XYZ file of C-alpha atoms in Angstrom:
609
model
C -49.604 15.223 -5.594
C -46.431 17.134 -6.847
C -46.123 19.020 -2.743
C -46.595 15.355 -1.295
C -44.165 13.938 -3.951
C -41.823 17.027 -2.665
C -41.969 16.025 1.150
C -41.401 12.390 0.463
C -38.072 13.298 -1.559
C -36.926 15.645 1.277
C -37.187 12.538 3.836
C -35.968 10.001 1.095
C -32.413 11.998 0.654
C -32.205 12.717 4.006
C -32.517 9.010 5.039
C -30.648 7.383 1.603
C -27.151 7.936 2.477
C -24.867 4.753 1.730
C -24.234 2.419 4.809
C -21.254 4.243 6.401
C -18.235 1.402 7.364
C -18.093 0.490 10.847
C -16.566 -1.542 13.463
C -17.652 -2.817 16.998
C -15.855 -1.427 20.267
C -13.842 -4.367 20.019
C -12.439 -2.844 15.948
C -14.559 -5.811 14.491
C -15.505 -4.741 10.834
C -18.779 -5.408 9.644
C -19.662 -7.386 7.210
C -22.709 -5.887 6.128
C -20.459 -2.620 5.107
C -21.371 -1.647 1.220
C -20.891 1.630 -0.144
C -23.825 0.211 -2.889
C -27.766 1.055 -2.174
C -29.409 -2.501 -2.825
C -32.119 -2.398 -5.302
C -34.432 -4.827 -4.539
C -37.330 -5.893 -7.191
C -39.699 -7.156 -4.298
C -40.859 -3.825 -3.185
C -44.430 -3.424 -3.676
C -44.839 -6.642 -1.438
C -42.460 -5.058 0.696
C -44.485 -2.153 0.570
C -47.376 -4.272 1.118
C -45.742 -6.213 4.765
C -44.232 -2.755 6.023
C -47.763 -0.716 5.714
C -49.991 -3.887 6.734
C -47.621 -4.332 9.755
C -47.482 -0.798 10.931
C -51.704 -0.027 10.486
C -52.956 -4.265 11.192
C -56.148 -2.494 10.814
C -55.905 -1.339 7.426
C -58.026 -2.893 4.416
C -56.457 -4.536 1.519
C -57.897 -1.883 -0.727
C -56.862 0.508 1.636
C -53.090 -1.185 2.007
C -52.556 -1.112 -1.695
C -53.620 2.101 -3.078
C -50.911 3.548 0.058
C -48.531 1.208 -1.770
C -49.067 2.099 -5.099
C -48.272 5.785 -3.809
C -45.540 5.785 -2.183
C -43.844 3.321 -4.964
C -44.602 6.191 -7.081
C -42.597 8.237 -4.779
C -39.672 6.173 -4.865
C -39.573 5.812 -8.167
C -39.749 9.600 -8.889
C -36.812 9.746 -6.059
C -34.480 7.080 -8.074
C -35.021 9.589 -10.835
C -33.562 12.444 -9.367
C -30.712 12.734 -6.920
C -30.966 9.425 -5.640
C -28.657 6.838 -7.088
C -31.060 4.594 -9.593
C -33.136 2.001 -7.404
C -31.603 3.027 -4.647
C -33.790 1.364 -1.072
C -32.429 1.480 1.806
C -33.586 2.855 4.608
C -37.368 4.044 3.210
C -39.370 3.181 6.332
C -39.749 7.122 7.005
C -40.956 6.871 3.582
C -43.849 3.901 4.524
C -44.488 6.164 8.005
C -45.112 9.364 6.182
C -47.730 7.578 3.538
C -50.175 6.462 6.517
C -49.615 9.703 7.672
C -50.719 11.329 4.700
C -53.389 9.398 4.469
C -55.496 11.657 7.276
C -58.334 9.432 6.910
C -56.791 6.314 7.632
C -54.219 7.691 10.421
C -57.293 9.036 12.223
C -59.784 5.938 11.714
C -57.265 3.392 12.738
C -55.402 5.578 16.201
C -52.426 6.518 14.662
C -52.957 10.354 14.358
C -51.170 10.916 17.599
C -47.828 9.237 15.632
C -48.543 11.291 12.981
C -47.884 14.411 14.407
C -44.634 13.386 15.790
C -41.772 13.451 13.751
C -38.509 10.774 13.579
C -37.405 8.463 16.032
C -40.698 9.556 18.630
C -43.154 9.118 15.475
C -41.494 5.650 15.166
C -41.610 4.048 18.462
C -45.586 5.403 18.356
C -45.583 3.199 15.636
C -43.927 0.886 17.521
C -46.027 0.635 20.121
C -49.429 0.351 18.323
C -47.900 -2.331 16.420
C -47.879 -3.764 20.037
C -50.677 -2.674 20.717
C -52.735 -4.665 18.136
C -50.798 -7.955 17.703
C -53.663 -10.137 18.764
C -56.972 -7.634 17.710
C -56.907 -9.167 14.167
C -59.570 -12.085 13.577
C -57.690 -15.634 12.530
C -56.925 -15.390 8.534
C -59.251 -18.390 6.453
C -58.516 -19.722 3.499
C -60.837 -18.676 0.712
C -63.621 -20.663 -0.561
C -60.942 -23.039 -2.849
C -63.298 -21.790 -6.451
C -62.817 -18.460 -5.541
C -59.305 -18.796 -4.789
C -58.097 -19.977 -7.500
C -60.033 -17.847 -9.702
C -58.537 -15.065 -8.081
C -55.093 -16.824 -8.513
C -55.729 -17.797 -12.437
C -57.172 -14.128 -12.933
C -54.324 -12.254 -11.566
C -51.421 -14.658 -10.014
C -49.279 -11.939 -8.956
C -52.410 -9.898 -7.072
C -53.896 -12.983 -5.052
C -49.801 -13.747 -3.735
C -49.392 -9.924 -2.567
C -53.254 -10.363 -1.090
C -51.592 -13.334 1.056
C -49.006 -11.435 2.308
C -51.039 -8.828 3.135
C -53.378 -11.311 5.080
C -50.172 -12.833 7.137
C -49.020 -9.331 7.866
C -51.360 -7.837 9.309
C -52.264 -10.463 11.881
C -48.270 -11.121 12.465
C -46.798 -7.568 12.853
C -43.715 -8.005 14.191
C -42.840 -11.570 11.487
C -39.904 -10.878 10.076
C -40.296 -9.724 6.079
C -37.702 -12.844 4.473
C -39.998 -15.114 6.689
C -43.425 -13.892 5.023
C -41.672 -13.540 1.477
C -40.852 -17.535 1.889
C -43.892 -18.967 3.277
C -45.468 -16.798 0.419
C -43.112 -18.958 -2.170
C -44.496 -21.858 -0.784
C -48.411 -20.853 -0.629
C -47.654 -20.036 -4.256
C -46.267 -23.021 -5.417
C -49.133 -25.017 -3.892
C -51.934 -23.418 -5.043
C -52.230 -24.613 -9.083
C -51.774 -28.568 -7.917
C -54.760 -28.063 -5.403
C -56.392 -26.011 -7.764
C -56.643 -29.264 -10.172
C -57.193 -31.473 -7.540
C -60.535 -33.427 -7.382
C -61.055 -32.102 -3.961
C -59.627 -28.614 -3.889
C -60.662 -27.729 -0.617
C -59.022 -30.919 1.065
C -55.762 -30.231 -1.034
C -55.379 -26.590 0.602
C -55.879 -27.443 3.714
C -53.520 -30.527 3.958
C -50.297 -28.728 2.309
C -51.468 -24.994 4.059
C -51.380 -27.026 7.571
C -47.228 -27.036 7.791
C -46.702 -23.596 6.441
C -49.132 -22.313 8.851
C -47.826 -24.247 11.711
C -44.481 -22.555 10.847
C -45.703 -19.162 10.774
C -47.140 -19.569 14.044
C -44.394 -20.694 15.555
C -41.795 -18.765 13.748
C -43.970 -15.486 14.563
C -43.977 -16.182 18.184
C -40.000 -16.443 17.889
C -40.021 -13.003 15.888
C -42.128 -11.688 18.548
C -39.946 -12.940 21.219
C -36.423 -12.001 20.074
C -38.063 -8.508 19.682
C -39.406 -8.040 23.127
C -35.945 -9.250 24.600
C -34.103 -6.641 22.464
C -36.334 -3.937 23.940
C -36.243 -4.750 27.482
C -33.236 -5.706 28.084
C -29.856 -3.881 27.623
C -27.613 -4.764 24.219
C -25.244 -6.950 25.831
C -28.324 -9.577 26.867
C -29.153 -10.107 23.361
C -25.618 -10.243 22.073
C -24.564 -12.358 24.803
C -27.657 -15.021 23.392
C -26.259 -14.251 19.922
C -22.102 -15.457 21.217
C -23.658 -18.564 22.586
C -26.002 -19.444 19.570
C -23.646 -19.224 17.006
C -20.884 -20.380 18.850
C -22.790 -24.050 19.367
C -23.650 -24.134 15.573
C -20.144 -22.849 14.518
C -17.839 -24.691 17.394
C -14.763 -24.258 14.777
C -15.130 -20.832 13.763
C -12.399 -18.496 15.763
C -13.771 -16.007 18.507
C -12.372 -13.138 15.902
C -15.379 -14.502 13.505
C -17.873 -15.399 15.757
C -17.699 -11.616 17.320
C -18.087 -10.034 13.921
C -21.004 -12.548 13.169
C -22.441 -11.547 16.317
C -22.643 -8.191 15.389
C -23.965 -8.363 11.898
C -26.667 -10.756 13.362
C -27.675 -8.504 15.967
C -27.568 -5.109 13.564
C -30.281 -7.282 11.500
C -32.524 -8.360 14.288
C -32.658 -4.834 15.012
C -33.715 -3.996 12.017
C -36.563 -6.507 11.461
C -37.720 -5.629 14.748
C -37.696 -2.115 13.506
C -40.528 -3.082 11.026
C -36.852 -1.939 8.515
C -38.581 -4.435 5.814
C -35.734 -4.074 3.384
C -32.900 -3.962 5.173
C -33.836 -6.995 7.070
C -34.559 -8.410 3.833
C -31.046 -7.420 2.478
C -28.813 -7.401 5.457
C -30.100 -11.239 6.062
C -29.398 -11.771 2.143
C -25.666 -10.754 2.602
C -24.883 -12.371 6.144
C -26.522 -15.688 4.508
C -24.358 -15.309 1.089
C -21.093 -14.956 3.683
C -21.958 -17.765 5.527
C -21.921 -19.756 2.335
C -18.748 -18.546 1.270
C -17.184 -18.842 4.446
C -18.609 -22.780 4.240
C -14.547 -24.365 4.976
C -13.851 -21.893 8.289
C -17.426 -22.001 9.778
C -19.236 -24.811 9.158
C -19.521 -28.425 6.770
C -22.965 -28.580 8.037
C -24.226 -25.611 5.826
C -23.419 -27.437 1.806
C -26.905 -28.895 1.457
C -28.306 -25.177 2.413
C -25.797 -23.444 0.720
C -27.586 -24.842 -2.676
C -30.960 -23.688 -2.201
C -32.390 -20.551 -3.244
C -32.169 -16.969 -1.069
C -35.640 -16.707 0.615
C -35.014 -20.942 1.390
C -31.458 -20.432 2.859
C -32.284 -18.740 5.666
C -34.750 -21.097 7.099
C -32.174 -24.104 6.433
C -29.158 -22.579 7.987
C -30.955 -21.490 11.558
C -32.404 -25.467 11.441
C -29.283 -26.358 10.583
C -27.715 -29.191 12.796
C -24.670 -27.741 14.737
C -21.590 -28.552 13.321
C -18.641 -31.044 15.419
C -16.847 -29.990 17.678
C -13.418 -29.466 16.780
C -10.320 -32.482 18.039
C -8.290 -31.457 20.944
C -10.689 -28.938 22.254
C -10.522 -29.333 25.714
C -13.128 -30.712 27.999
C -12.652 -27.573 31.056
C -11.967 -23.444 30.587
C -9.740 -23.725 34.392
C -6.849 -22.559 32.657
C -8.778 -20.074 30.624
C -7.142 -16.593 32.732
C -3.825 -18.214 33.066
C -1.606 -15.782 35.459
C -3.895 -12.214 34.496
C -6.159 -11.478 37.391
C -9.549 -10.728 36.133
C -9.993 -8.038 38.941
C -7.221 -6.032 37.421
C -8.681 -5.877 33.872
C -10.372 -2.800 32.186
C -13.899 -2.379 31.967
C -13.073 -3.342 28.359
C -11.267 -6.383 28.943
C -13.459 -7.366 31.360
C -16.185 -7.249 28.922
C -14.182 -9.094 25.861
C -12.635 -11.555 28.667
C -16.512 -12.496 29.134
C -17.402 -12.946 25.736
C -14.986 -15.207 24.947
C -15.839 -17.501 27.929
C -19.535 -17.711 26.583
C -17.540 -18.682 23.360
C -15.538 -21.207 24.693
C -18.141 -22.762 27.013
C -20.874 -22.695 24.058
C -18.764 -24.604 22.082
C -17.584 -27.093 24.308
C -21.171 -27.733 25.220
C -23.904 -27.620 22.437
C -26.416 -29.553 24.280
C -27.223 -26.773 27.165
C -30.042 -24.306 26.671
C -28.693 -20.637 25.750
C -30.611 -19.547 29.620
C -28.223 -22.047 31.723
C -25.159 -20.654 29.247
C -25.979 -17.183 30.389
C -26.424 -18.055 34.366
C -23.309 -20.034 34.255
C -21.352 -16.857 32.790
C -22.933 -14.563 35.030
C -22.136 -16.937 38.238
C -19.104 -16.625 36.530
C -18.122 -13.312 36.719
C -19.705 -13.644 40.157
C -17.127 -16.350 40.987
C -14.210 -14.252 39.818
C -15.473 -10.711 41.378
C -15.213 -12.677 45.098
C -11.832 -14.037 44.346
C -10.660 -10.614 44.718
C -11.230 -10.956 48.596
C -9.792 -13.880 48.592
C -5.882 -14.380 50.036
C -4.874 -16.145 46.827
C -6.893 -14.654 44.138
C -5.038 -16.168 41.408
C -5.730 -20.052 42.875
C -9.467 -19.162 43.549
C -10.208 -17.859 39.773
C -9.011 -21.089 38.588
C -11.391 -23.201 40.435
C -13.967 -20.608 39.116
C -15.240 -23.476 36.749
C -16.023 -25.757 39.635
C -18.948 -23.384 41.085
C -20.245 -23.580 37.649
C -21.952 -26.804 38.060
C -24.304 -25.979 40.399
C -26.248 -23.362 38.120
C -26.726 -26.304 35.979
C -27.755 -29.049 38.482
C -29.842 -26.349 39.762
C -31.805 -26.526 36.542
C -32.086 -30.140 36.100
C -33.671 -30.533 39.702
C -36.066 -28.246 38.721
C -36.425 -30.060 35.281
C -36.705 -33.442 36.797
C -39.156 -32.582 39.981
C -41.532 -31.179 36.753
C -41.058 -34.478 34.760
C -41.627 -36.695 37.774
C -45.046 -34.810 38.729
C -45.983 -34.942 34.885
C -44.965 -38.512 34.634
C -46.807 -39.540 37.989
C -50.166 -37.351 37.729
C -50.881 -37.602 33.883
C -51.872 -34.002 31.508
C -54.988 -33.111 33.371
C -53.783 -32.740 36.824
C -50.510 -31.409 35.926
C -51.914 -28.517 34.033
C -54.095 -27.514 37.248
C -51.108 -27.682 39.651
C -49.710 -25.275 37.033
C -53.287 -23.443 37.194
C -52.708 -23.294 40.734
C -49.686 -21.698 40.490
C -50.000 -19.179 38.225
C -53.263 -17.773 39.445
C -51.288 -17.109 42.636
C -48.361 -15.416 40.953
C -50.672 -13.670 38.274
C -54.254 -13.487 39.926
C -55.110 -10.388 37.918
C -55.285 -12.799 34.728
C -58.380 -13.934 33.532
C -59.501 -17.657 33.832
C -59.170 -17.800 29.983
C -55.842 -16.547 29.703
C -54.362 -18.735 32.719
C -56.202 -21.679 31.007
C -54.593 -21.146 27.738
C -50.756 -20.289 29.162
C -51.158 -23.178 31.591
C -52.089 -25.125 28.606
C -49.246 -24.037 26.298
C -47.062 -25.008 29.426
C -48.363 -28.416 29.648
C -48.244 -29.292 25.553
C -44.520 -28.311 25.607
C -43.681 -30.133 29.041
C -45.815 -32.981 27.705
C -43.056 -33.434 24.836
C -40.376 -32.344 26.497
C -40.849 -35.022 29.210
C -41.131 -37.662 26.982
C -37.481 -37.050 25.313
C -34.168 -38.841 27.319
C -32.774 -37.150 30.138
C -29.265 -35.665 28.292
C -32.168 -33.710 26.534
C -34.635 -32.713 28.684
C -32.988 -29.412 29.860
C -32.531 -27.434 26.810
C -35.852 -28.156 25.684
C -37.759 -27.255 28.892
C -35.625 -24.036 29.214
C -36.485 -23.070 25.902
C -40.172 -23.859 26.431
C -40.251 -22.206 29.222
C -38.362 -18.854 27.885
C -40.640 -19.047 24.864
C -43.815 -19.376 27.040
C -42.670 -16.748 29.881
C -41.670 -14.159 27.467
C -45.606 -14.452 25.840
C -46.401 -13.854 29.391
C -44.014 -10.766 30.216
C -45.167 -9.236 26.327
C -49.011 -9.634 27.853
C -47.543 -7.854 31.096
C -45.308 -5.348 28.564
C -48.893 -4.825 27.201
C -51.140 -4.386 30.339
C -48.917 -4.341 33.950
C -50.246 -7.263 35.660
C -48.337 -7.139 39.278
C -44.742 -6.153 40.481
C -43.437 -9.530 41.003
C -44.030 -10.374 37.375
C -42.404 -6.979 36.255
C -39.006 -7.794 38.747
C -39.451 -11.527 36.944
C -39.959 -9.917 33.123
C -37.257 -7.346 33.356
C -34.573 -7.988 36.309
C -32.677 -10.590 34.535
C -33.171 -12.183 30.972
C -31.119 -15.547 32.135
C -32.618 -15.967 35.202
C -36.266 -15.213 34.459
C -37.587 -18.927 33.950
C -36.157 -19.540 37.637
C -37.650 -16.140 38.889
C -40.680 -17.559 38.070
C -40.064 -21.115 39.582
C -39.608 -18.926 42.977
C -42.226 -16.306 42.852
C -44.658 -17.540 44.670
C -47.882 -15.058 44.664
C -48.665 -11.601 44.308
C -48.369 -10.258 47.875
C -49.879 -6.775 46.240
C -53.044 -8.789 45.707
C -56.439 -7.836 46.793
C -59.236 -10.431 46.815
C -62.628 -8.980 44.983
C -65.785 -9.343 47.154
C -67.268 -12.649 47.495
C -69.467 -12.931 44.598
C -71.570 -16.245 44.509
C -72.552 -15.404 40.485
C -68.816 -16.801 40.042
C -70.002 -19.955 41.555
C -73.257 -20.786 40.411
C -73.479 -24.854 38.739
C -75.629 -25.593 36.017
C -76.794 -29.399 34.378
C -74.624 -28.108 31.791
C -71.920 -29.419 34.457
C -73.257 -32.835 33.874
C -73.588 -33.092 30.305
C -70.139 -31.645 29.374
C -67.008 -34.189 28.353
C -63.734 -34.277 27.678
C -61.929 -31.056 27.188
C -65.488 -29.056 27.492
C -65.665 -30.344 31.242
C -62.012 -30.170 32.168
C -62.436 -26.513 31.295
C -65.449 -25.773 33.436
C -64.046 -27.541 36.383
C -60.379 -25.788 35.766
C -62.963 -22.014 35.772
C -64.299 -23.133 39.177
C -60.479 -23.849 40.462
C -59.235 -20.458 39.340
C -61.903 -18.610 41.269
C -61.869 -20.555 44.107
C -57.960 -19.737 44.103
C -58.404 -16.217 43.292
C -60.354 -16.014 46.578
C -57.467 -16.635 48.752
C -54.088 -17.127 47.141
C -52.587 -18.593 50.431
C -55.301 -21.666 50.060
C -53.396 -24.659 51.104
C -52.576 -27.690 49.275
C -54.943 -29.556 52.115
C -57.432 -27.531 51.398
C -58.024 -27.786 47.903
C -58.337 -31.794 48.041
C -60.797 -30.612 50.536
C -62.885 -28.805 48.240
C -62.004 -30.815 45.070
C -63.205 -33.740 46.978
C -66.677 -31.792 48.128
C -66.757 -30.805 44.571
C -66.547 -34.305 43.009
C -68.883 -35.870 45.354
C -71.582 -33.028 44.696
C -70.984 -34.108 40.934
C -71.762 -37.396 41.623
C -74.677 -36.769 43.534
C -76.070 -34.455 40.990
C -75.272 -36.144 38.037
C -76.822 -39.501 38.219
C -80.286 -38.173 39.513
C -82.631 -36.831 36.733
C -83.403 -33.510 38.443
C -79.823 -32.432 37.604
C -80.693 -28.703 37.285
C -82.416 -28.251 40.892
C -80.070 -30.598 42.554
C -76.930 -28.467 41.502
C -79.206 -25.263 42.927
C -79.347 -27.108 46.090
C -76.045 -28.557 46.757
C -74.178 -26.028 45.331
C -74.989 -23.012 47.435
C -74.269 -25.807 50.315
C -70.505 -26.424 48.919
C -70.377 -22.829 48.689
C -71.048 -22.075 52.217
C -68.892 -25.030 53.158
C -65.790 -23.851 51.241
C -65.798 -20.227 52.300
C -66.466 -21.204 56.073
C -63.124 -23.546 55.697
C -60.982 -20.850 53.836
C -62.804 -17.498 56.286
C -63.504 -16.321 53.156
């Protein structure tokens, strides 16, 4: 123990120096600076979310006794040269345990990380974090008597078991998220537990918190796969426009130093950097507080909760009024300077302050339609170079903006109409349709599941009033796409949805709109297994059916991608009718083995398939 004790103080020190001051290229100061380690008293379930992230696999039993060791580590290191309690930056720390732990490093495919060492040890870890996001079985409750057995025996042991349990099966949730809806699983279980029907209790008050940590963990999940394939400016450019819309008051001088802090933590939590995401987000909340009077009067009732709460209630925050006088157009935003004759630098900071300035003035447009109209921007001002009076034609730069916008809502409205005219059913196939051309090498259960994903949000989306509709189908959709591009991140589907994933972070939701079908794509053989109908067909209902008949669409499509419109209402119609035929007889079973093998023949005759 003493040699392994040695190595982990040797990484310790060389990781523990205090956070160094520094500024942005712009000479914006952070505020995170601190020449003070943090010494945070949450660390074995710190411990606990770091090592259950990192090896998903992992038992409990197997989690904790890692954690108990390498808190004895850290304490033996704020012993010696360490300053006392000193935590930042101990994820080498976490990294080397599993990889002391031969057995476990080699049982659960992380040996190959192992026996690389920093930064290339780390983004193995990285990756098989990645790697195993969905191979973790859904988390149930425990049997309610056993629960709170546990939870009476040993409160502090059956918390630290439920963040283990949310860990592992959400690697890439951000540590203050866990630690809160922990809080709240705590505070619920000893009503329920003397409730009259425990069971009923759990699962009534469990059903929001684990709504939010679905939804919140997709988020996580998202933000990190945008940070790592795109370059920095993408993410800070969706950081300007965010924070600009909920703080419309707050100077550009404020918002860029925000911007930066923000970013440095999202970094960090993507990192699997448990406590400084933990701490970083504790010291950018407690500035947001006490900068209440120059950013925001929207953030009082928030300001008033507790630390792991605050976060939550700031980010859901309502965005603050604009401020009086602002006005309504940026044409006068250049004045006389001729953006053509600006510095790479200035160029840059000129940028950044228009996605300031346009954020603010309009905090009902999705961050994606911000981004396109900067970019067609920049775009605008670039050609006004050519032009004979460049001065004039930057000017009118604000003018072309419009279109990237209108653009959007056609797109927005042509969905809505087909949702509103065809009903949930038929909208998700055309959807079906669609994607299994652009993404044939899916299976039929995954492009069942996105499609349906895409319908649920369009279905609410849809239903709000049209000044709304935009920003909450853009956001749908760049929720929904990225899960797409992280399952092509994961396993390369097809080049047209790698150019849509990774060419262009703003423009990806309309990539998509325009990609058509994988022109790479080689149909399998005909097989007529994939086709064979059973009375099962008849006796199905509801959802049950609409999947079976959605299974038969996709490989029908999957056969020939260029299938007309015409031609499926061909077959759907063939299809139907054979139903009909089949269905009200009583020899359902050898009627579908007759007529099917006849709509078979029929279809592949009409497509030459």
């Amino acid at each position: 123990m003493k040699s392994v004790i040695s190595t982990f103080l040797l990484l310790l020190l060389s990781f523990a120096e205090s956070r160094t001051l520094h500024t942005n290229e712009y000479g914006i100061a952070s505020i995170l600076d601190s020449l003070q380690c943090s010494a945070e008293k949450n660390l074995v379930d710190l411990a606990t979310i770091s090592l259950a992230q990192f090896v998903p696999e992992a038992t409990y039993e197997e989690v904790n006794k890692m954690t108990r060791d390498v808190l004895a580590v850290i304490e033996k290191a704020s012993n010696s040269e360490l300053p006392a309690g000193c935590l930042e930056n101990q994820l080498p720390a976490f990294l080397e345990e599993i990889c002391h732990e031969t057995e476990i490093s080699e049982k659960y495919g992380v040996a190959e990380c192992c026996r690389q060492s920093g930064q290339e040890r780390h983004r193995c870890f990285l990756a098989h974090k990645r790697a195993t996001a969905t191979a973790i079985p859904p988390f149930q409750l425990q049997e309610a008597d056993a629960g709170c057995k546990a939870y009476e025996e040993n409160r502090e042991a059956s918390v630290n078991r439920y963040i283990y349990e949310i860990s592992r099966r959400h690697p890439f949730l951000y540590a203050p998220t866990i630690l809160s809806l922990a809080a709240r699983y705590d505070k619920i279980i000893p009503s329920c537990c003397q409730a009259e029907n425990a069971l009923e209790c759990f699962q009534t008050k469990a059903a929001p918190i684990t709504k939010e940590l679905r939804e919140v963990s997709l988020l996580n999940q998202h933000v990190c796969a945008v940070m790592r394939n795109f370059e920095p400016l993408t993410f800070q450019a969706v950081t300007v426009t965010k924070l600009s819309q909920k703080f419309p008051k707050a100077n550009f001088t404020e918002i860029q130093k925000l911007v930066m802090d923000v970013v440095h933590i999202h970094q960090q939590c993507c990192q699997g950097n448990v406590v400084e995401c933990l701490e970083d987000g504790k010291r950018i909340m407690s500035y947001i507080c006490s900068q209440q009077h120059i950013l925001s009067s929207r953030m009082a009732e928030c300001c008033r909760l507790p630390i792991l709460e605050l976060g939550h209630c700031v980010i859901h925050a309502e965005n603050d009024d604009k401020p009086e006088g602002l006005s309504p157009n940026l044409s006068g935003l250049l004045g006389d300077r001729d953006f053509n004759q600006f510095s790479s630098q200035e160029k840059s900071i000129f940028l950044a302050s228009f996605v300031y300035e346009y954020s603010r003035r309009h905090p009902e447009l999705p961050v994606t339609v911000v981004l396109r109209t900067a970019k067609g921007y920049q775009e605008q001002l670039e050609k006004c170079a050519q032009d004979e009076s460049p001065l004039a034609c930057q000017n009118k730069g604000e003018e072309e903006l419009q279109k990237h916008i209108q653009e959007s809502r056609e797109v927005v409205k042509r969905s809505c109409d087909l949702y509103q005219n065809v009903g949930h059913y038929y909208f998700q196939n055309a959807f079906l349709v669609a994607y299994t051309k652009k993404a044939p090498q899916l299976t039929s259960a995954e492009l069942i599941a996105f499609t349906k994903k895409v319908v649920t949000k369009a279905a609410m989306c849809c239903h709000l009033s049209e000044d709304k509709r935009l920003a909450c189908t853009e956001t749908m959709a760049d929720l929904v796409l990225g899960q797409l591009c992280i399952r092509h991140e994961a396993t390369p589907l097809n080049p047209g949805i790698g150019h849509c994933c990774t060419s262009s972070y703003a423009n990806r939701a309309l990539c998509f709109h325009k990609l058509v079908l994988d022109e790479t794509y080689v149909p399998p053989p005909f097989s007529a297994d994939k086709f064979v109908f059973h009375k099962d067909l008849c006796q199905a209902q509801g959802t049950a059916l609409q999947t079976m008949k959605q299974e038969f669409l996709v490989n029908l499509v999957k056969q020939k991608l260029e299938i007309t419109q015409q031609q499926l209402d061909g077959v759907t119609e063939d299809f139907s009718e054979m139903l009909k035929k089949c269905c009200q007889g009583q020899e359902q079973e050898a009627c579908l083995a007759q007529e099917g093998p006849k709509l078979i023949s029929k279809t592949r005759a009409a497509l030459g398939v």
